[in-house]
Amino acid sequence: MAQISLKFPDGNARDYEAGVTPAEVAASISTSLGKKAISATVNDQHWDMQWPIPSDASIAIHTLKDDAQALELIRHDCAHIMARAVQEIWPDVKVTIGPVIENGWYYDFDREEPFTPEDLAQVETKMREIINKREPVTTEIWERDRAVKFYEANNEPYKVELIDSIPGNEPLRMYWHGHWQDLCRGPHLQHTGQVPADAFKLMNVAGAYWRGDSNRAMLQRIYGVAFKNKQDLKAHLTMLEEAAKRDHRKLGKEMDLFHMQEEAPGQIFWHPNGWTIYTELQDYMRRQQRRGGYVEVNTPQVVDRKLWEASGHWEKYQENMFIVEVDEEHAREKAVNALKPMNCPCHVQVYNQGLKSYRDLPLRMAEFGSCNRYEPSGALHGIMRVRGFTQDDGHIFCREDQIESETAEFIEFLSMIYKDLGFEKFSVKFSDRPEKRAGSDEVWDKAEAALLSATRAAGYEPEMNPGEGAFYGPKLEFVLTDAIGRDWQCGTHQVDFVLPERLDAVYIGEDGAKHRPVMLHRATLGSFERFIGILIEEHAGKLPFWIAPRQVVVASIVSDADDFCREAVAALKAAGVRAETDLRNEKINYKVREHSLGKVPVILAIGRKEVEDRTVTIRRLGEKQTQVVALDEVIASLNADAVAPDLR
RNA sequence: GCUGCUGUAGCUCAGAGGUAGAGCACUCCCUUGGUAAGGGAGAGGUCGAGAGUUCAAUUCUCUCCAGCAGCACCA
């Protein structure tokens, strides 16, 4: 047998026979390490304890102390153990796939009856039994035919299909957790007992399409979370409870921001408080866009289908548009219109009025564009995904050689605004050509290359999102995360060579000839609705003072203070602060509690002492201590706080 | 749209085959109280909509609507 040299993290190397497994290596170091070990990293690859090492390599043996590997394996083994538990309880259930995800795993099953919460409890119990048996995990590589026959014999059609989709040159690896077997890349733990029996929980069941394809079978997906120990699990569950309190739908009610009702699903009734946030944000954006060199326009809500046919939206999105049919009394035909689902074709109409010169480019056109889209019912989510919304939309008409600088400038514009609004971090995703698309491959090559290089030049290395682009061009997405970790696309920046062509936008170049401008579609916030939802959750309702809808409540402690309270509010209002009195016949404790729950940033209390001294007792949201300050002083400082970040 | 769950007072929720209950909020009265709920009284509901089963349905069944979780979708 050939000898190979394994190099350890401490720099030492030892010789072993070729084909030695990490399990043997660990055992050669110490018996206890052999038992504690969960996996290895061999030449930067996560390696099962059973896999032979063919040649010289670097090796690191992992135990449960190594978080990344431990969590990966615990969650992956949980997926297998759960699938085994399910099949032990209900042998007819067919298994499919079960990957590791953030904080846990899921596994998709095909079963006639729905899994109930009681079923999940039963599965959890069975999983603990399997873990406590400490059964060995073993693995083998199988021939394709053997695997297919095996799964056909076991009536596991999904597994057969999976094997068919694995490239022929890839080995098929089988894993056993005790007697139960699954097709799996691995690696896995050494035995089921290495999974902490008290640190996992099955969370919920939901439908999921086989292979993510809505034309195929709907399976049942069971989600679980798993950690290294009970404390971590508990911390995670507590975090989820806390996150639920920040849900914008809950805070929207508590802060009296907006409501939604059956008669207008997916549309928002903004209350005075919520609308204050909205208009403050819009005023802020309008100022920023002016500074950013945009001209603001406004375009129609109801537009004839002809324009949507010309733009290509009718063909692709007809089912998702609100159609408005109008019977003109003397018209031969019904006029068919659509509520505008987006602003781009309308902006091209504005652009097309009058002849444009290359000197006019780049032309940055912005609109707070109200759009309606008939989103699938299941897609609606609070104010984050709605059927009626307003984009802070904009289209930059430019030459090809301006794409890069315009993109870079927009990314800078967006970063500054996100920072102003409290989002230091956001992720950038790059989506390239989808299957259904307009435009030739050459045009797509050009657009993708231009956008990508501009993004990199601006200092961002985007996460790749293959095939997720818009039908007319590649897309840059700026993604923010809500309270419970769901990602939402907010900002976007897209290169489009297609729409100017379809809607015949031109400019006269230096050469006196007609040229096609490139259109950059961009939105910073995305939509006010979604962004406000994210903003509420990010701040847990405790919005920055300048954008908080109710900034100050002046509360009387005794009714003798009422006049001074009114005077204070009048002075605050005059200083540009949103202030109101609370003169109700209630104790100060009661008022403080109520306005704290309503997330009012500042409560000023006035009793007899304050009236005498012309002071107020100030209490800021989230703080217990109070401070007595002269009224004039408070007004000056709150006046400063009320200024939007761009005006400071 | 799909799978599953949910829908009872303004809000949060309990309840049961014989047409409903709590707390908070609301109105009135008492209380003027110093930083997260002072006390009392009162008013408030076609139990999401429609159909079916039943002597009787808000409760059981079906259809629809809306919401929630996830999937699919997201110009």
PDB file of C-alpha atoms (C1' of nucleotides) in Angstrom, chain A residues 204 206-207 209 212 214 218 223 249 253 262 317 320 342 377-378 385 472 475 486 557-559 585 587 589-590 592-593 605 608-610 617 619, chain B residues 1-5 7 11-12 24-26 29-39 48-49 65-75:
ATOM      1  CA  ASN A 204     -44.399  23.798  10.853  1.00  0.00           C
ATOM      2  CA  ALA A 206     -46.402  23.750   4.464  1.00  0.00           C
ATOM      3  CA  GLY A 207     -46.954  22.810   0.868  1.00  0.00           C
ATOM      4  CA  TYR A 209     -43.957  21.873  -5.225  1.00  0.00           C
ATOM      5  CA  GLY A 212     -40.091  23.916  -7.270  1.00  0.00           C
ATOM      6  CA  SER A 214     -45.955  24.665  -9.885  1.00  0.00           C
ATOM      7  CA  MET A 218     -47.608  19.486  -4.212  1.00  0.00           C
ATOM      8  CA  TYR A 223     -39.518  22.505   8.684  1.00  0.00           C
ATOM      9  CA  ARG A 249     -48.797  44.284  10.600  1.00  0.00           C
ATOM     10  CA  LYS A 253     -52.398  48.371  14.352  1.00  0.00           C
ATOM     11  CA  GLU A 262     -61.701  42.586   2.477  1.00  0.00           C
ATOM     12  CA  TYR A 317     -48.416  40.005 -17.657  1.00  0.00           C
ATOM     13  CA  ASN A 320     -51.584  40.131 -13.494  1.00  0.00           C
ATOM     14  CA  MET A 342     -45.559  50.058 -14.004  1.00  0.00           C
ATOM     15  CA  SER A 377     -53.648  35.983  -3.657  1.00  0.00           C
ATOM     16  CA  GLY A 378     -51.020  33.874  -1.952  1.00  0.00           C
ATOM     17  CA  ARG A 385     -46.456  42.799  -1.157  1.00  0.00           C
ATOM     18  CA  TYR A 472     -36.303  43.155 -21.044  1.00  0.00           C
ATOM     19  CA  LYS A 475     -31.361  43.420 -12.995  1.00  0.00           C
ATOM     20  CA  ARG A 486     -37.316  37.242   5.032  1.00  0.00           C
ATOM     21  CA  ILE A 557     -50.320  65.790  35.495  1.00  0.00           C
ATOM     22  CA  VAL A 558     -52.959  68.044  37.050  1.00  0.00           C
ATOM     23  CA  SER A 559     -55.604  70.006  35.234  1.00  0.00           C
ATOM     24  CA  ASN A 585     -58.419  63.062  33.385  1.00  0.00           C
ATOM     25  CA  LYS A 587     -52.908  59.584  35.932  1.00  0.00           C
ATOM     26  CA  ASN A 589     -48.645  56.622  34.701  1.00  0.00           C
ATOM     27  CA  TYR A 590     -51.545  55.788  32.480  1.00  0.00           C
ATOM     28  CA  VAL A 592     -46.959  57.369  29.894  1.00  0.00           C
ATOM     29  CA  ARG A 593     -47.902  53.750  29.369  1.00  0.00           C
ATOM     30  CA  ALA A 605     -45.100  65.914  31.451  1.00  0.00           C
ATOM     31  CA  ARG A 608     -47.623  72.306  39.106  1.00  0.00           C
ATOM     32  CA  LYS A 609     -43.849  72.631  39.492  1.00  0.00           C
ATOM     33  CA  GLU A 610     -43.293  72.893  35.758  1.00  0.00           C
ATOM     34  CA  THR A 617     -40.227  66.947  32.428  1.00  0.00           C
ATOM     35  CA  ARG A 619     -39.064  61.346  28.977  1.00  0.00           C
TER      36      ARG A 619
ATOM     37  C1'   G B   1     -52.742  30.234  -7.950  1.00  0.00           C
ATOM     38  C1'   C B   2     -51.312  25.598  -4.816  1.00  0.00           C
ATOM     39  C1'   U B   3     -51.053  22.808   0.262  1.00  0.00           C
ATOM     40  C1'   G B   4     -52.437  23.391   5.271  1.00  0.00           C
ATOM     41  C1'   C B   5     -54.494  26.374   9.128  1.00  0.00           C
ATOM     42  C1'   G B   7     -62.129  33.954  10.745  1.00  0.00           C
ATOM     43  C1'   C B  11     -58.343  45.165  19.734  1.00  0.00           C
ATOM     44  C1'   U B  12     -56.518  40.405  22.031  1.00  0.00           C
ATOM     45  C1'   C B  24     -58.411  46.164  27.223  1.00  0.00           C
ATOM     46  C1'   A B  25     -60.488  50.237  24.319  1.00  0.00           C
ATOM     47  C1'   C B  26     -65.220  53.358  24.180  1.00  0.00           C
ATOM     48  C1'   C B  29     -69.768  59.336  37.138  1.00  0.00           C
ATOM     49  C1'   C B  30     -66.145  59.601  41.215  1.00  0.00           C
ATOM     50  C1'   U B  31     -61.009  60.591  41.556  1.00  0.00           C
ATOM     51  C1'   U B  32     -56.201  66.013  40.345  1.00  0.00           C
ATOM     52  C1'   G B  33     -53.128  61.518  40.839  1.00  0.00           C
ATOM     53  C1'   G B  34     -45.483  62.869  39.596  1.00  0.00           C
ATOM     54  C1'   U B  35     -43.587  58.665  34.903  1.00  0.00           C
ATOM     55  C1'   A B  36     -45.778  51.680  31.824  1.00  0.00           C
ATOM     56  C1'   A B  37     -52.972  50.165  33.607  1.00  0.00           C
ATOM     57  C1'   G B  38     -57.000  54.504  40.157  1.00  0.00           C
ATOM     58  C1'   G B  39     -62.396  53.051  41.167  1.00  0.00           C
ATOM     59  C1'   G B  48     -66.640  36.418   7.523  1.00  0.00           C
ATOM     60  C1'   A B  49     -70.734  35.492   3.275  1.00  0.00           C
ATOM     61  C1'   C B  65     -64.402  35.651   0.478  1.00  0.00           C
ATOM     62  C1'   A B  66     -60.441  37.331   3.462  1.00  0.00           C
ATOM     63  C1'   G B  67     -56.142  36.531   6.582  1.00  0.00           C
ATOM     64  C1'   C B  68     -51.759  33.470   8.340  1.00  0.00           C
ATOM     65  C1'   A B  69     -47.337  29.897   7.199  1.00  0.00           C
ATOM     66  C1'   G B  70     -44.799  27.946   3.191  1.00  0.00           C
ATOM     67  C1'   C B  71     -44.396  26.920  -2.151  1.00  0.00           C
ATOM     68  C1'   A B  72     -44.978  29.062  -7.023  1.00  0.00           C
ATOM     69  C1'   C B  73     -45.097  34.181  -8.907  1.00  0.00           C
ATOM     70  C1'   C B  74     -42.925  39.279  -8.357  1.00  0.00           C
ATOM     71  C1'   A B  75     -42.501  43.784 -15.097  1.00  0.00           C
TER      72        A B  75
END
